[in-house]
Amino acid sequence: MRSLSEDNVLVSVTASREKGEIVYRVECSSDLSKEEFEYYLGEIIKGVCEWNKAVCKESMRSFKGKIKAKKK
């Protein structure tokens, strides 16, 4: 298995199906310091908030690792 740094990936955020559940995973290259990881993850979140402002409203303070299945 290749490492993230071999593919020039610094931070990866993935949602996937595992054993009937939808879960998320956040990974970072071993080359990054804690401060760099926090910065890049913060910038990703900032970009998502600019794209969809409702996701980042001030009143939202609860986060969980599982994602509900999308309604069909």
PDB file of C-alpha atoms in Angstrom:
ATOM      1  CA  MET A   1       0.000   0.000   0.000  1.00  0.00           C
ATOM      2  CA  ARG A   2       1.362   3.389  -0.985  1.00  0.00           C
ATOM      3  CA  SER A   3       1.605   6.172   1.564  1.00  0.00           C
ATOM      4  CA  LEU A   4      -0.217   9.450   1.085  1.00  0.00           C
ATOM      5  CA  SER A   5       3.057  11.344   0.704  1.00  0.00           C
ATOM      6  CA  GLU A   6       4.116   9.083  -2.202  1.00  0.00           C
ATOM      7  CA  ASP A   7       1.026  10.287  -4.088  1.00  0.00           C
ATOM      8  CA  ASN A   8       1.631  13.934  -3.063  1.00  0.00           C
ATOM      9  CA  VAL A   9      -1.582  13.863  -0.989  1.00  0.00           C
ATOM     10  CA  LEU A  10      -1.318  16.031   2.124  1.00  0.00           C
ATOM     11  CA  VAL A  11      -4.804  15.608   3.624  1.00  0.00           C
ATOM     12  CA  SER A  12      -7.602  13.284   2.564  1.00  0.00           C
ATOM     13  CA  VAL A  13     -11.242  13.327   3.714  1.00  0.00           C
ATOM     14  CA  THR A  14     -13.332  10.342   2.630  1.00  0.00           C
ATOM     15  CA  ALA A  15     -16.907   9.164   3.205  1.00  0.00           C
ATOM     16  CA  SER A  16     -17.479   5.480   2.493  1.00  0.00           C
ATOM     17  CA  ARG A  17     -19.728   2.508   3.182  1.00  0.00           C
ATOM     18  CA  GLU A  18     -18.395  -0.015   5.665  1.00  0.00           C
ATOM     19  CA  LYS A  19     -20.418  -2.936   7.003  1.00  0.00           C
ATOM     20  CA  GLY A  20     -23.751  -1.268   6.251  1.00  0.00           C
ATOM     21  CA  GLU A  21     -22.792   2.102   7.728  1.00  0.00           C
ATOM     22  CA  ILE A  22     -21.568   5.291   6.135  1.00  0.00           C
ATOM     23  CA  VAL A  23     -18.431   6.507   7.891  1.00  0.00           C
ATOM     24  CA  TYR A  24     -15.885   9.249   7.351  1.00  0.00           C
ATOM     25  CA  ARG A  25     -12.123   9.110   7.562  1.00  0.00           C
ATOM     26  CA  VAL A  26      -9.571  11.926   7.757  1.00  0.00           C
ATOM     27  CA  GLU A  27      -5.973  11.056   6.922  1.00  0.00           C
ATOM     28  CA  CYS A  28      -2.824  13.106   6.616  1.00  0.00           C
ATOM     29  CA  SER A  29       0.633  12.502   5.242  1.00  0.00           C
ATOM     30  CA  SER A  30       3.238  11.465   7.803  1.00  0.00           C
ATOM     31  CA  ASP A  31       5.360  14.340   6.448  1.00  0.00           C
ATOM     32  CA  LEU A  32       3.012  16.953   7.949  1.00  0.00           C
ATOM     33  CA  SER A  33       3.411  18.519  11.357  1.00  0.00           C
ATOM     34  CA  LYS A  34       0.381  18.789  13.631  1.00  0.00           C
ATOM     35  CA  GLU A  35       0.192  22.513  12.868  1.00  0.00           C
ATOM     36  CA  GLU A  36       0.259  21.933   9.095  1.00  0.00           C
ATOM     37  CA  PHE A  37      -2.446  19.258   9.366  1.00  0.00           C
ATOM     38  CA  GLU A  38      -4.658  21.553  11.429  1.00  0.00           C
ATOM     39  CA  TYR A  39      -4.108  24.396   8.951  1.00  0.00           C
ATOM     40  CA  TYR A  40      -4.932  22.316   5.856  1.00  0.00           C
ATOM     41  CA  LEU A  41      -7.965  20.717   7.493  1.00  0.00           C
ATOM     42  CA  GLY A  42      -9.146  24.169   8.577  1.00  0.00           C
ATOM     43  CA  GLU A  43      -8.777  25.459   5.018  1.00  0.00           C
ATOM     44  CA  ILE A  44     -10.776  22.479   3.695  1.00  0.00           C
ATOM     45  CA  ILE A  45     -13.555  23.208   6.201  1.00  0.00           C
ATOM     46  CA  LYS A  46     -13.427  26.922   5.331  1.00  0.00           C
ATOM     47  CA  GLY A  47     -13.862  26.043   1.650  1.00  0.00           C
ATOM     48  CA  VAL A  48     -16.845  23.810   2.427  1.00  0.00           C
ATOM     49  CA  CYS A  49     -18.398  26.605   4.497  1.00  0.00           C
ATOM     50  CA  GLU A  50     -17.998  29.055   1.623  1.00  0.00           C
ATOM     51  CA  TRP A  51     -19.520  26.531  -0.778  1.00  0.00           C
ATOM     52  CA  ASN A  52     -22.479  25.691   1.500  1.00  0.00           C
ATOM     53  CA  LYS A  53     -22.953  28.284   4.244  1.00  0.00           C
ATOM     54  CA  ALA A  54     -25.761  26.330   5.952  1.00  0.00           C
ATOM     55  CA  VAL A  55     -23.283  23.568   6.857  1.00  0.00           C
ATOM     56  CA  CYS A  56     -21.309  25.945   9.080  1.00  0.00           C
ATOM     57  CA  LYS A  57     -23.951  28.010  10.853  1.00  0.00           C
ATOM     58  CA  GLU A  58     -22.957  29.234  14.311  1.00  0.00           C
ATOM     59  CA  SER A  59     -25.599  27.052  15.992  1.00  0.00           C
ATOM     60  CA  MET A  60     -24.071  23.782  14.687  1.00  0.00           C
ATOM     61  CA  ARG A  61     -21.742  22.368  17.343  1.00  0.00           C
ATOM     62  CA  SER A  62     -22.376  18.618  17.268  1.00  0.00           C
ATOM     63  CA  PHE A  63     -20.388  16.293  15.031  1.00  0.00           C
ATOM     64  CA  LYS A  64     -20.389  12.523  14.746  1.00  0.00           C
ATOM     65  CA  GLY A  65     -18.411   9.920  12.828  1.00  0.00           C
ATOM     66  CA  LYS A  66     -21.338   8.192  11.097  1.00  0.00           C
ATOM     67  CA  ILE A  67     -23.313   9.686   8.230  1.00  0.00           C
ATOM     68  CA  LYS A  68     -26.997   8.907   7.710  1.00  0.00           C
ATOM     69  CA  ALA A  69     -27.885   7.176   4.466  1.00  0.00           C
ATOM     70  CA  LYS A  70     -29.136   9.560   1.789  1.00  0.00           C
ATOM     71  CA  LYS A  71     -32.871   9.349   1.214  1.00  0.00           C
ATOM     72  CA  LYS A  72     -33.787   8.069  -2.242  1.00  0.00           C
TER      73      LYS A  72
END
